[in-house]
Amino acid sequence: MFNHPSLSILAICAKDRPELESFFDYLQSMAHVKLVLEKATPVDLSPYDVVISTDTSEGEEKIESLEQFAAAGGGWLKLVYQSTRPLSEIFGVQPGQIGPAAELRVLFDDPDHPLATRLPDAVYLQGVYHPLELTAEDTELILYADWHYQHFPMLVARMAGKGKVACTTLQAYRHPVFQQILYRVVRYLAGASYGNQALGIGLLGYAPSVGQIHGLGVQNTPGLELRAACYLRPERLDRAQHAFPHIKTYVATDAFATDAGIDLVIIATPPNTHAELSAQMMAAGKHVVCEKPLALARRETDAMIAMADKQGVHLSCHQNRRWDVDYLAIQQALREGLIGELFYMETFVGGFHHPCGYWHSHDTISGGLTYDWGAHYLDWIVSLIPEPIHTVTGTRHKRVWHDVTNADQERIQLHFASGQEAEFMHSDIAALRKPKWYLLGTKGAIRGQWGDVVEYQPEPDVYFEEHHIPATEMPPDLTLYRRHTPGQIVTQKLAVPERQHFGFHRNIADHLLSGEPLTAPLAHSVQVVAILEAAARSAARGGTPEVLDG
């Protein structure tokens, strides 16, 4: 697989600081980051690229050794936590007066700063208001907070001899965007380049919907450049070039694979071609993002991983539904412990409609009914219940739609090694839909009810036209149920974040260009294929449980 340059970090934390655990976990989630935790400054700092200092009580000798480390070319990040003790002059700042606890609106002083690429214009962070006071003209202001209609420094950096130092008084170490910023600062201190990097993107396959979405995602993501498209049908290529006039087009995959301007190939072809085309592109030295499902069988995913390892390239799956707002709301509710420990969940998609006439409805190409939406829903399940799966049970019905080869209904049941249970059902013969989400925890529950939305527009001849927005594209109505001490069940609407477009493409750019973690790890997409394959075996054998191997 593709490996980022190693980054060795020493974090010095003399006291137990639980609020830092989430940030340290974030750093350790990246394979190329080697994090060492110490309670005191060691004598030898040479093994490290960057030192993170979390206390303000170092003795003068230790401060001097850190100053010498930075001056010799190392990086030093100082995390000031509600302290007004003087800082080393090397930082070019001193802590100001500590103010009240507040939600701070924090922005980059330079919106075009390389560290700000693909991040929100403003981020809202909880913590105590604690500004920094600049004491040197060459101190670089990176982040400021709006406070009483003025800008106050909150994160700064400065050259120190051959190295760099940085300091911040912000304390929202659990906030995902602030974690990204701190990681980028660490890389910056280690000398990593944050110039005008760009990855050339080629689209292999151009269906009217999927190809357009990927093209727009690339076009709206700094660091990605759409350069080519390849498809067997010239009329589809004409559509691609009409939407994106600057791109090259190819009919043959061999010529497409040799285009030196393409760094990353997004494969958007039917599932039965994913493994072969991925292998061909990776053999040519291209990074690959493959549409879901990653493949149809575990032997195919094994071969794809082996090729990625051999060529030293990136491989992942387009799990864009990790950014659906209902999933994000449920994920946050579980992190906050709102329903206690999750032990049972059901998910559902479907209705009573004639299946489409495209390849999606034919199992030799698609893999089967659950290989489509199931690739998303099962990805949600393995993310929300990160435990080993013991057995998989699949059942199916073929009763109504005999013109297609997919089943009419399939159900997949998962039994986890730790006792949790989960179910996914896709039905094209469900006149009454089940809830999209049904989760039970030790302290409460969450239910997500489908929302049907119809849009009406005036039309002079027939008075009005109606347009149905697919229920799968609308956030469901999420309700939280909690048991209070007297025994009553109290309900409330679950908070849902704002919808963000093209999050998947930003995350791919963040990962490939700066090593930030993938939101949807490859291992989860591989596990989904293993579940789908086991469920198909189980259904073919009458619903007997299949022990999941890997």
C-alpha angles and dihedrals in degrees: 000000000000112000126201121216111279117260118198116201131183116200115196112201116164095183133043105270109182091178089066096054093085092053092047090048088052091053092047091051088073113082094212093055117090108194123189121188120208133171093215138027109271121225094241116054096164096103091064134080095196136016120208111203115197104177134064096211103084115137118244092258091055092047088050092052090050091049090051090048091055094043090053092056106281128122126242123193117190119202108197112199114195095311131129096193112132117267129220110278088236090083095059091225141080128206115262129211117308114245135190128302109269147148103263125208102220125190140173111259087221109038088199094053109133089237089060096058113132092358126119118273089240133013126201113222130185118224146090115309105246117158127198122231116221114232101170130055094222095056110122114224109216106164129022134181125225106237125167091339093306135101116242124187115250103162126025139171134200140182113251112189106295093345141054136241133197136188135192137178094195112117107190093112092155095056110106096219093047089050088054091050094049091049090051090049090052091052089047090053089049090057099256115160118246097180130132095306117171135179118213110229128205124190115218103196125017115209111175094252107028097041092049092049093051091046092052091044091054092043092053096046118086109227095034124091123188107223110158148009130203128197138146095233114072093205090062090050089051089056091048092050091046090055094041107024097181097062130101118235130214134187095188121064092210093063091041091054092055095053103120091202092067116086100162128033120204107205111210102167131116114296096250088065098047099092097046096044093044091053091049093051094044091048086058090054098258126140110237135214109182128200116246133306093045090217140327100255141027092242087061094050090048090054091047092052091047090054092048090051092047094050097037093233136135123263126182142141130250098249094163093157089077083085096053106124095228091054091047091050092051092045090053092046090054092048089053091049093238093151098025118231113000109230105157135029140168128195128188141186130176146061137200105294135127108262117251121266095237130096090276088080097054119079099208088064104027098035092239142300097303095045090078112050089008090069087065100037095047089048087056091050097050089047095050094043104039095184132114114273115231105186139008123204123191131188131177142186129209106186114122119018103061096159092073129056098224117097117258093232135010131182126195120195122193126199114194126213090241093054102261120135131208136177137195122191129184114186130176090182100055109122087178115042123219118226115283090231131026115169129172124197135174091260104029149330143253127216125189115198121198118251121216113203125189121186119205123203127185115254119183098215102041097022096238144006125217127214122193116215107212111253089228089065096049122079110249123236103266119204126186119211119196132178113227124206098265088055102257120135109230121198132203138164113264114240112248123202123233115274113256121199125224096007091148093057092047090051092051090051091047090050100045097039101040108010098249115159122275111246089215108038119213090238090065093052090049090050090051091056090049090052093048092049093048091048091052091052091048093050092048088054094050099268101307114161115259119210107231112235107207 
